[in-house]
mmCIF file with all atom_site columns, C-alpha atoms in Angstrom:
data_model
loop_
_atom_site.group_PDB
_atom_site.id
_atom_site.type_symbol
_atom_site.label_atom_id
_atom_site.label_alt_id
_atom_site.label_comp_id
_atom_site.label_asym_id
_atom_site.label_entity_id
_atom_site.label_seq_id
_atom_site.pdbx_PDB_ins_code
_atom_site.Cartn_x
_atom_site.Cartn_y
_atom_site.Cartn_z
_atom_site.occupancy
_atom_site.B_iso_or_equiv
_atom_site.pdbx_formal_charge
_atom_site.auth_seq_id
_atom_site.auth_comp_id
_atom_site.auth_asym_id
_atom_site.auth_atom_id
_atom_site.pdbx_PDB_model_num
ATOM 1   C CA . UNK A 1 1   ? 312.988 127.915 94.526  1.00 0.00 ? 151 UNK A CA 1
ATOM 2   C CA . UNK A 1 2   ? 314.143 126.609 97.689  1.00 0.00 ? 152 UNK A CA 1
ATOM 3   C CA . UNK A 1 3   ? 311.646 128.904 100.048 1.00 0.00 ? 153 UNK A CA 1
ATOM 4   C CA . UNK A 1 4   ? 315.000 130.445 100.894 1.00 0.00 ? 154 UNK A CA 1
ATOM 5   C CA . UNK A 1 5   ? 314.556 134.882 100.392 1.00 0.00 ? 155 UNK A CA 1
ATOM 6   C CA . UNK A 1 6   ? 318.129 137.046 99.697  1.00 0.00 ? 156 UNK A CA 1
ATOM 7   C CA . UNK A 1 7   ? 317.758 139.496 102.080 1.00 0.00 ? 157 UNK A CA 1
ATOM 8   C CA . UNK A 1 8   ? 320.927 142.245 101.889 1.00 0.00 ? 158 UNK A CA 1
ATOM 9   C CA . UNK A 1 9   ? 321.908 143.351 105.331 1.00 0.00 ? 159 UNK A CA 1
ATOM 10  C CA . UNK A 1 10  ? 323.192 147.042 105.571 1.00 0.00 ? 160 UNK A CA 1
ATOM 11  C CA . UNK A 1 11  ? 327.103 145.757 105.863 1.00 0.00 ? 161 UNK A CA 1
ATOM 12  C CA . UNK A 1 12  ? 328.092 149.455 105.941 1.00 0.00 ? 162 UNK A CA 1
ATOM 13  C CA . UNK A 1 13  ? 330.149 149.338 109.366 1.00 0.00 ? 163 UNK A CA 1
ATOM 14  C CA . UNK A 1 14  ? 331.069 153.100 109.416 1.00 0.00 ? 164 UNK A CA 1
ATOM 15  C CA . UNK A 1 15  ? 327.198 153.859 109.276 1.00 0.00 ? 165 UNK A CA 1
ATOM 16  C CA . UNK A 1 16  ? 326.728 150.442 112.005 1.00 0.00 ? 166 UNK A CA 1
ATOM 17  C CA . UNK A 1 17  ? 329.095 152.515 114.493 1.00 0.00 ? 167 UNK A CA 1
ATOM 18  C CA . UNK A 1 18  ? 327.435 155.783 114.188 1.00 0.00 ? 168 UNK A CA 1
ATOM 19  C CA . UNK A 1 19  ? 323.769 155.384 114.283 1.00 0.00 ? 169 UNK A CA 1
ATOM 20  C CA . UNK A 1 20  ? 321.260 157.676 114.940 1.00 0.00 ? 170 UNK A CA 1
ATOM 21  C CA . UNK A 1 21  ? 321.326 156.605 118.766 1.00 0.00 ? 171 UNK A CA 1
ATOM 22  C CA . UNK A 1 22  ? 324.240 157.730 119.053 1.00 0.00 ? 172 UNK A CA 1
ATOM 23  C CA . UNK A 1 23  ? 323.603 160.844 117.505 1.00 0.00 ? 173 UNK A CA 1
ATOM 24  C CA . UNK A 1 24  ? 320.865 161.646 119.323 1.00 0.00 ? 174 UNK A CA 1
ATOM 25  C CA . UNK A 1 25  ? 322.597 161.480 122.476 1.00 0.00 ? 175 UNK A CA 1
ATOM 26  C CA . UNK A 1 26  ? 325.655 163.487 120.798 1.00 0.00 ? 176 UNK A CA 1
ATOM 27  C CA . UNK A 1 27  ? 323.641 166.122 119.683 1.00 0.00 ? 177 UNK A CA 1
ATOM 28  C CA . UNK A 1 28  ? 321.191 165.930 122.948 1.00 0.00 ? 178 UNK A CA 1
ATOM 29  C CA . UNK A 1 29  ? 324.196 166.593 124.956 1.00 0.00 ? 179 UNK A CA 1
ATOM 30  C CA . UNK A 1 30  ? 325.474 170.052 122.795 1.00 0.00 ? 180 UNK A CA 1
ATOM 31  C CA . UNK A 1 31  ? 322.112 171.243 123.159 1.00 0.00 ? 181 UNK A CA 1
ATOM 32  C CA . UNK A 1 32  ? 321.797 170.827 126.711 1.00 0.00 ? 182 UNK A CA 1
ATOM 33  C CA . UNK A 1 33  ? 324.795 173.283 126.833 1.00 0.00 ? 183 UNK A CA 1
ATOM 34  C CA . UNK A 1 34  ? 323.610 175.636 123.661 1.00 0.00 ? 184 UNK A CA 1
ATOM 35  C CA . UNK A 1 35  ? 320.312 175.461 123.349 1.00 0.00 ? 185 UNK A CA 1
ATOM 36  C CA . UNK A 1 36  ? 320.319 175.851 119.615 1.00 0.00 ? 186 UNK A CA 1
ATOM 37  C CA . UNK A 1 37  ? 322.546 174.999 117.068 1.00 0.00 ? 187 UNK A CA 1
ATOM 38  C CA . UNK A 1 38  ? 322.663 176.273 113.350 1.00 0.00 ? 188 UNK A CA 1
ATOM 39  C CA . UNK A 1 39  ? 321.778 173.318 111.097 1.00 0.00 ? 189 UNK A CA 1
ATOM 40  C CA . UNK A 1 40  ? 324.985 173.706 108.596 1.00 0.00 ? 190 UNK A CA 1
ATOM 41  C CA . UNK A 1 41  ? 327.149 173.821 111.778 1.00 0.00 ? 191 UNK A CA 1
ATOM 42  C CA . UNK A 1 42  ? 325.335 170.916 113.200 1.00 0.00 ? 192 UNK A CA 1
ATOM 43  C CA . UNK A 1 43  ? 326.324 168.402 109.572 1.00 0.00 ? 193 UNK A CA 1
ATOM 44  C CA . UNK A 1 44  ? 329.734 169.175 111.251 1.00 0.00 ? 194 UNK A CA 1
ATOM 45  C CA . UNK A 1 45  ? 329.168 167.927 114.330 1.00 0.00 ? 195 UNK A CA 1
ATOM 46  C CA . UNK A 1 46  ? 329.123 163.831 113.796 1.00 0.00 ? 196 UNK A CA 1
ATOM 47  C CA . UNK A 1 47  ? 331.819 163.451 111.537 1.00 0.00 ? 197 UNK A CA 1
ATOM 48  C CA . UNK A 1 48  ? 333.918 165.839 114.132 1.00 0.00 ? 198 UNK A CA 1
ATOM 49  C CA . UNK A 1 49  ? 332.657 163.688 117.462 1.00 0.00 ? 199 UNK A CA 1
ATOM 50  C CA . UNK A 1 50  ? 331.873 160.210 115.913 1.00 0.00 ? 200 UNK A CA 1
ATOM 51  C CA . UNK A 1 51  ? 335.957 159.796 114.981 1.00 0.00 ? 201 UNK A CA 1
ATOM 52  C CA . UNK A 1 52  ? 337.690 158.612 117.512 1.00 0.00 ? 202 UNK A CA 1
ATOM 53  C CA . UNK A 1 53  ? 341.170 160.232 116.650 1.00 0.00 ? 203 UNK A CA 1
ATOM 54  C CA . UNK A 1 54  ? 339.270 163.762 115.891 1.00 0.00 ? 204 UNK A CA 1
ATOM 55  C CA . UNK A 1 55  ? 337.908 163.026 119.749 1.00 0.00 ? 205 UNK A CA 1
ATOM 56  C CA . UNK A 1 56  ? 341.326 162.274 120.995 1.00 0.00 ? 206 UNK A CA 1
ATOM 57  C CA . UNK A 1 57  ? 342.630 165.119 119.134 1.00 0.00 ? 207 UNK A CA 1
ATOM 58  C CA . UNK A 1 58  ? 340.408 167.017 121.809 1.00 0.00 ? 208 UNK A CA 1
ATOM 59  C CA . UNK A 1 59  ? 340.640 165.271 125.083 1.00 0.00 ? 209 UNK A CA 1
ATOM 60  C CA . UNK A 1 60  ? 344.305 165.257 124.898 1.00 0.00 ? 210 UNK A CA 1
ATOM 61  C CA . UNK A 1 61  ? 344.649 168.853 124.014 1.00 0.00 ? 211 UNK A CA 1
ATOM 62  C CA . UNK A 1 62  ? 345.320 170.621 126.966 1.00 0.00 ? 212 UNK A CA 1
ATOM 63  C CA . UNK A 1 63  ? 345.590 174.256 125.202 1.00 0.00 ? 213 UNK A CA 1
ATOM 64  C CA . UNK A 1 64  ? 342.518 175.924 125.608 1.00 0.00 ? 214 UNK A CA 1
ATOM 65  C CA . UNK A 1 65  ? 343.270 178.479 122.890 1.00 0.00 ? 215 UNK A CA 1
ATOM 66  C CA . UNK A 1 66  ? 344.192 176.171 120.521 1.00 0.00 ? 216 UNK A CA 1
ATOM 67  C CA . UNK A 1 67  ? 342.130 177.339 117.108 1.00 0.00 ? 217 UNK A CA 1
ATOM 68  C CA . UNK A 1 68  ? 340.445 175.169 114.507 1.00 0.00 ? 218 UNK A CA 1
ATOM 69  C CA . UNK A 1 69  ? 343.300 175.725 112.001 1.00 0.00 ? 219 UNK A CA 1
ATOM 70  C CA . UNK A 1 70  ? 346.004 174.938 114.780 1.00 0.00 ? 220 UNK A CA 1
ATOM 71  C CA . UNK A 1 71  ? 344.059 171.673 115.303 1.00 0.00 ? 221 UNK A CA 1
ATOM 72  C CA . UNK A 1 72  ? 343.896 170.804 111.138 1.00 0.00 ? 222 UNK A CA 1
ATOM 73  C CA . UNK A 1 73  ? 347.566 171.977 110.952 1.00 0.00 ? 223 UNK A CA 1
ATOM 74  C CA . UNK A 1 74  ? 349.217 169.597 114.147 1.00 0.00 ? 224 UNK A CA 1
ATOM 75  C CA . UNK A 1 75  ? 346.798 166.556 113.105 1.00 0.00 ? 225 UNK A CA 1
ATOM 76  C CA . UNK A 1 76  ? 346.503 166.492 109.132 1.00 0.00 ? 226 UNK A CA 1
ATOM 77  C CA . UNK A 1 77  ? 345.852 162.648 108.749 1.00 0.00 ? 227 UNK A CA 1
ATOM 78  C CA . UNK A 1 78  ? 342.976 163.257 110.975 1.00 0.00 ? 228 UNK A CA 1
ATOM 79  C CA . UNK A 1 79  ? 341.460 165.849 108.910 1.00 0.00 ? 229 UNK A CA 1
ATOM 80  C CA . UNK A 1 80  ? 342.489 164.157 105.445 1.00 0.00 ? 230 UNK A CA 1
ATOM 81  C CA . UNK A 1 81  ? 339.001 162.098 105.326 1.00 0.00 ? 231 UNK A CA 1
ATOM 82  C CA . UNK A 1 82  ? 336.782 164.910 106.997 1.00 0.00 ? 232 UNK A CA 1
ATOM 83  C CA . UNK A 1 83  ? 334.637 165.443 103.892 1.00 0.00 ? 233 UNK A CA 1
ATOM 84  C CA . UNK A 1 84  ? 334.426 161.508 102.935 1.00 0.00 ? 234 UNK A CA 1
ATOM 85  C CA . UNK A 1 85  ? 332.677 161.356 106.743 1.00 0.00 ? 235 UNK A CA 1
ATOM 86  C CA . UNK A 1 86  ? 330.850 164.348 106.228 1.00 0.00 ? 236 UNK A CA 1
ATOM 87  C CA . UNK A 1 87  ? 329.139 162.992 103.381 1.00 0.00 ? 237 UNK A CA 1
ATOM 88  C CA . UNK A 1 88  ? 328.562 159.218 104.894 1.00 0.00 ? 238 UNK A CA 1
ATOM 89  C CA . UNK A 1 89  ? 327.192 160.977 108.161 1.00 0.00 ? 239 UNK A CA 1
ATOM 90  C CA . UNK A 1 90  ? 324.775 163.089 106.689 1.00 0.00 ? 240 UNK A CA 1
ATOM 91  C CA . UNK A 1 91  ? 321.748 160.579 106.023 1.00 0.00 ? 241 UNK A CA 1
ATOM 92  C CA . UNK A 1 92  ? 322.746 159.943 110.052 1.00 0.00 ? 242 UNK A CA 1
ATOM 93  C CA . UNK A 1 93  ? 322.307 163.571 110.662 1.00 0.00 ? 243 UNK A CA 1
ATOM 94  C CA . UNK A 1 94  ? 318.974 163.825 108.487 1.00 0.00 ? 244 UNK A CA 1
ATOM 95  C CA . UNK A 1 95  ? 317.480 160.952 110.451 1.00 0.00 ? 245 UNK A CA 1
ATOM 96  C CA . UNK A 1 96  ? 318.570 162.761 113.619 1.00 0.00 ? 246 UNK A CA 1
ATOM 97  C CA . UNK A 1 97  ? 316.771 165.709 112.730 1.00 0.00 ? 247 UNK A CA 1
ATOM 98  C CA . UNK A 1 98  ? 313.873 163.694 111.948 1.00 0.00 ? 248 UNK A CA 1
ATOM 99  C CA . UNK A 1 99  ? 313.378 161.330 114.734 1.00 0.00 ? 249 UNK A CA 1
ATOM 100 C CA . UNK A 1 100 ? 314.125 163.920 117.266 1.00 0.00 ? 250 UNK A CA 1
ATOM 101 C CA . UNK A 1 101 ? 311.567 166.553 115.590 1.00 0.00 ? 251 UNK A CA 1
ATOM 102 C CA . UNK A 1 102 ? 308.866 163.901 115.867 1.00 0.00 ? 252 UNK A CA 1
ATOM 103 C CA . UNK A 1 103 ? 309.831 162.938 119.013 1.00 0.00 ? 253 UNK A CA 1
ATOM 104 C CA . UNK A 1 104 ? 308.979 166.559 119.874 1.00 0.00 ? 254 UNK A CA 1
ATOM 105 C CA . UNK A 1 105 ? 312.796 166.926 121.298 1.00 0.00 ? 255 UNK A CA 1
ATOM 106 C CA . UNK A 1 106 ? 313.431 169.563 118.912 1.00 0.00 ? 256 UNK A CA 1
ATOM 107 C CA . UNK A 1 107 ? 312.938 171.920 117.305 1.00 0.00 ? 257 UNK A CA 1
ATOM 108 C CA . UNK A 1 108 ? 313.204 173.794 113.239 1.00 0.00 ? 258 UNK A CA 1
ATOM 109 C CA . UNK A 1 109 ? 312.939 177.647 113.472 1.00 0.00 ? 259 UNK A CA 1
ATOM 110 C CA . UNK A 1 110 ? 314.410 179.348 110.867 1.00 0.00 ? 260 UNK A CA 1
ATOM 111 C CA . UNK A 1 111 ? 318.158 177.815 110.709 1.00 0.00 ? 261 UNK A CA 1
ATOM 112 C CA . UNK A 1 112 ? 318.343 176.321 113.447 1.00 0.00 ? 262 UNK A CA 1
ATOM 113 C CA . UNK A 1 113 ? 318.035 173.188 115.717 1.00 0.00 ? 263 UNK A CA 1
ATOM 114 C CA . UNK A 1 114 ? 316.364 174.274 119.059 1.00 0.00 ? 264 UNK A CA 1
ATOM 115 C CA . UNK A 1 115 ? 316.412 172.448 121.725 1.00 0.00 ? 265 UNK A CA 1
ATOM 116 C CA . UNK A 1 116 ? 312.570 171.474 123.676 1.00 0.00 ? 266 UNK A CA 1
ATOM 117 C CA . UNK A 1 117 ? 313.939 169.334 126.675 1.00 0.00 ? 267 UNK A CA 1
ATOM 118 C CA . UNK A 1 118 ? 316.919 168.967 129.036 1.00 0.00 ? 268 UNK A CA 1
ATOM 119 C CA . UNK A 1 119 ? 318.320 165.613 129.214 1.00 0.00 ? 269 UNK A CA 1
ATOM 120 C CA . UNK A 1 120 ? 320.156 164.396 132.155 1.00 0.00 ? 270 UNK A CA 1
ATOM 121 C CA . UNK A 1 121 ? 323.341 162.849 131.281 1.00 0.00 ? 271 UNK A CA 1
ATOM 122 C CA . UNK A 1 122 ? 325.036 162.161 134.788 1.00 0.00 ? 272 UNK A CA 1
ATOM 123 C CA . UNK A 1 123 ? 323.588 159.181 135.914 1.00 0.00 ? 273 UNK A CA 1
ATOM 124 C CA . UNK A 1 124 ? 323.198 157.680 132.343 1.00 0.00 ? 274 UNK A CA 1
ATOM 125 C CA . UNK A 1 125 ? 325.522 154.606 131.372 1.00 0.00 ? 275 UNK A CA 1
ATOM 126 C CA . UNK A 1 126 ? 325.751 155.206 127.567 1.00 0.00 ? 276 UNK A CA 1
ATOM 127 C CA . UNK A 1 127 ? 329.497 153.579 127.576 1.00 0.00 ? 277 UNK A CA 1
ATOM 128 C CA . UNK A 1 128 ? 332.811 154.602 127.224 1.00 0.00 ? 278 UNK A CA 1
ATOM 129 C CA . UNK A 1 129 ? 332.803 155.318 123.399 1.00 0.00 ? 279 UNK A CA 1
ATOM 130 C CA . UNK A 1 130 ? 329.840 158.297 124.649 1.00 0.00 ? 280 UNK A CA 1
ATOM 131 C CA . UNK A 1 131 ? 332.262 159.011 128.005 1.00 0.00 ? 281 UNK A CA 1
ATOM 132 C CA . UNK A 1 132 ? 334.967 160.499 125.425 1.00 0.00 ? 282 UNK A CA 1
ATOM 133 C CA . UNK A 1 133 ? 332.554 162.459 123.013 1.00 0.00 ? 283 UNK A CA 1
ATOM 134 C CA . UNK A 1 134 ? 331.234 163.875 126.357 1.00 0.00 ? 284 UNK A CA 1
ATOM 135 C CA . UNK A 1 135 ? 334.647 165.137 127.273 1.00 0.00 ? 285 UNK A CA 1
ATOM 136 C CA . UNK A 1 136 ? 335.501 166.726 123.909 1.00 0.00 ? 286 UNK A CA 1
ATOM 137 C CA . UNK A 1 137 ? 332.095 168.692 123.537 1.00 0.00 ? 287 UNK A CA 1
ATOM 138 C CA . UNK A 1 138 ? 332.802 171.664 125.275 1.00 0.00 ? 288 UNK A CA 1
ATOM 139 C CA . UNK A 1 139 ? 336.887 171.797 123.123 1.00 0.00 ? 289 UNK A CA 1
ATOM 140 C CA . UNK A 1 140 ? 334.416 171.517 119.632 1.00 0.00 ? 290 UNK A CA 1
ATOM 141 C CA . UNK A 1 141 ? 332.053 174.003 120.880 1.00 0.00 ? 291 UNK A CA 1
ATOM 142 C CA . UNK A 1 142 ? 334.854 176.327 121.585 1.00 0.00 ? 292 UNK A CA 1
ATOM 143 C CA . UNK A 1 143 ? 336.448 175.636 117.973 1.00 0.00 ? 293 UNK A CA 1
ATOM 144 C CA . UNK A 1 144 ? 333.380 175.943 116.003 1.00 0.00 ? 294 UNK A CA 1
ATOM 145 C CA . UNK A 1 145 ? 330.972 178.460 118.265 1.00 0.00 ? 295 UNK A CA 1
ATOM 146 C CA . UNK A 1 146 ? 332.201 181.648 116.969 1.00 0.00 ? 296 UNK A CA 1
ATOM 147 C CA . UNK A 1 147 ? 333.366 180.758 113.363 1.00 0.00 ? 297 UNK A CA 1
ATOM 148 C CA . UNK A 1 148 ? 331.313 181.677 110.384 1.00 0.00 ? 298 UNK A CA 1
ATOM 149 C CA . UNK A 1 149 ? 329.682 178.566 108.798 1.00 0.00 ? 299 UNK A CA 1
ATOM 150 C CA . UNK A 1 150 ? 331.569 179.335 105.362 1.00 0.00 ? 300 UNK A CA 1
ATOM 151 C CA . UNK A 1 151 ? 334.819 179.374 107.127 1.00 0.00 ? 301 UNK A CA 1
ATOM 152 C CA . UNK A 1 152 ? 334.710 176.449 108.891 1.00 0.00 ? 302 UNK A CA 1
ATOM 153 C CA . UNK A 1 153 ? 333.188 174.547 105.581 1.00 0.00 ? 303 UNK A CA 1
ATOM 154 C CA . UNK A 1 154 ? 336.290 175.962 104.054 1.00 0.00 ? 304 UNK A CA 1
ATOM 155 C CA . UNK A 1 155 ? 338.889 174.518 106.074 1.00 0.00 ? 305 UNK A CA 1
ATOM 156 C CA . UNK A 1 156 ? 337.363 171.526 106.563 1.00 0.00 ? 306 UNK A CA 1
ATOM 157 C CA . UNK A 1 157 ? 337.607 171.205 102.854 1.00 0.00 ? 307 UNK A CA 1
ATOM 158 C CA . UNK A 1 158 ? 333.749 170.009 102.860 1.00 0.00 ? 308 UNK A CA 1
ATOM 159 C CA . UNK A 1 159 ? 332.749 169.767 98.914  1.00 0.00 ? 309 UNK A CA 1
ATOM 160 C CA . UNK A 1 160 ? 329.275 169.671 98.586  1.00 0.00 ? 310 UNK A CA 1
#
C-alpha cells in the first residue's frame, strides 16, 4: 500500500447544482407566501424551479392565465425529462424536509409542510440563479395551487 485511500467524490453534477441549500431557500421562499404546502405537491416543486428552461418557461410568460397543460403543450422538450428530475430531486427534497424540521423551520402536520418562521428575502444576495426562481414562484404557485395532486402527477407523467 502506498498510504494513499480511494475516496469516491459524489460526481453527480445535477445533484451538485441543486443542493439542499438551495432548496431550502426555494421552498423557504413559497412558504413565506403559502404558509403550508402539501408534501406530494411540494416533490414537484424542485424539479419545476431547479430547471432553468422550466424557470424561463415562467419568467418569460407574460399570460397570466396560461394553465399547466398550456405550459406542457407550448414547451414539450421542457417537460420530456420531468419525471427523470423528479426522481433525482427527491433524496434533495427528503433532506429538505429533514434539515428544515430539525432546524425547527418547519413543520409535519398531517400532509403537509407548515411553515414556523418568515424569512426575509429582500436584502439577501443568494445570486442570480435564486433571482430567477424568485421571479417564477408566484407563475408555479398559480399553475399548481388549485390542481388536485393526482392531476398534476398525471400530466407531469411522474411514474412512481
Amino acid at each position: 500500500m502506498n498510504g494513499k485511500k480511494n475516496i469516491k467524490l459524489n460526481t453527480n453534477h445535477y445533484y451538485i447544482y441543486n443542493n439542499e441549500a438551495l432548496a431550502g431557500a426555494v421552498f423557504k421562499s413559497i412558504l413565506n407566501r403559502i404558509n403550508q404546502l402539501d408534501i406530494a405537491k411540494g416533490c414537484l416543486v424542485l424539479p419545476f424551479l431547479l430547471d432553468k428552461r422550466t424557470v424561463n418557461c415562467l419568467i418569460n410568460n407574460d399570460n397570466n392565465q396560461l394553465t399547466l397543460s398550456q405550459l406542457i403543450k407550448n414547451n414539450p422538450r421542457v417537460f420530456v425529462s420531468f419525471n427523470k428530475r423528479y426522481l433525482s430531486l427527491l433524496p434533495v427534497y427528503i433532506n429538505f424536509i429533514t434539515i428544515f424540521q430539525d432546524a425547527n423551520e418547519i413543520d409535519i402536520i398531517e400532509n403537509y409542510i407548515i411553515n414556523k418562521g418568515l424569512w426575509n428575502f429582500k436584502d439577501a444576495d443568494l445570486g442570480q440563479r435564486f433571482n430567477q426562481i424568485q421571479k417564477a414562484i408566484p407563475k408555479f404557485l398559480d399553475l399548481i395551487q388549485t390542481r388536485q395532486t393526482t392531476f398534476l402527477y398525471k400530466i407531469l407523467k411522474i411514474e412512481l
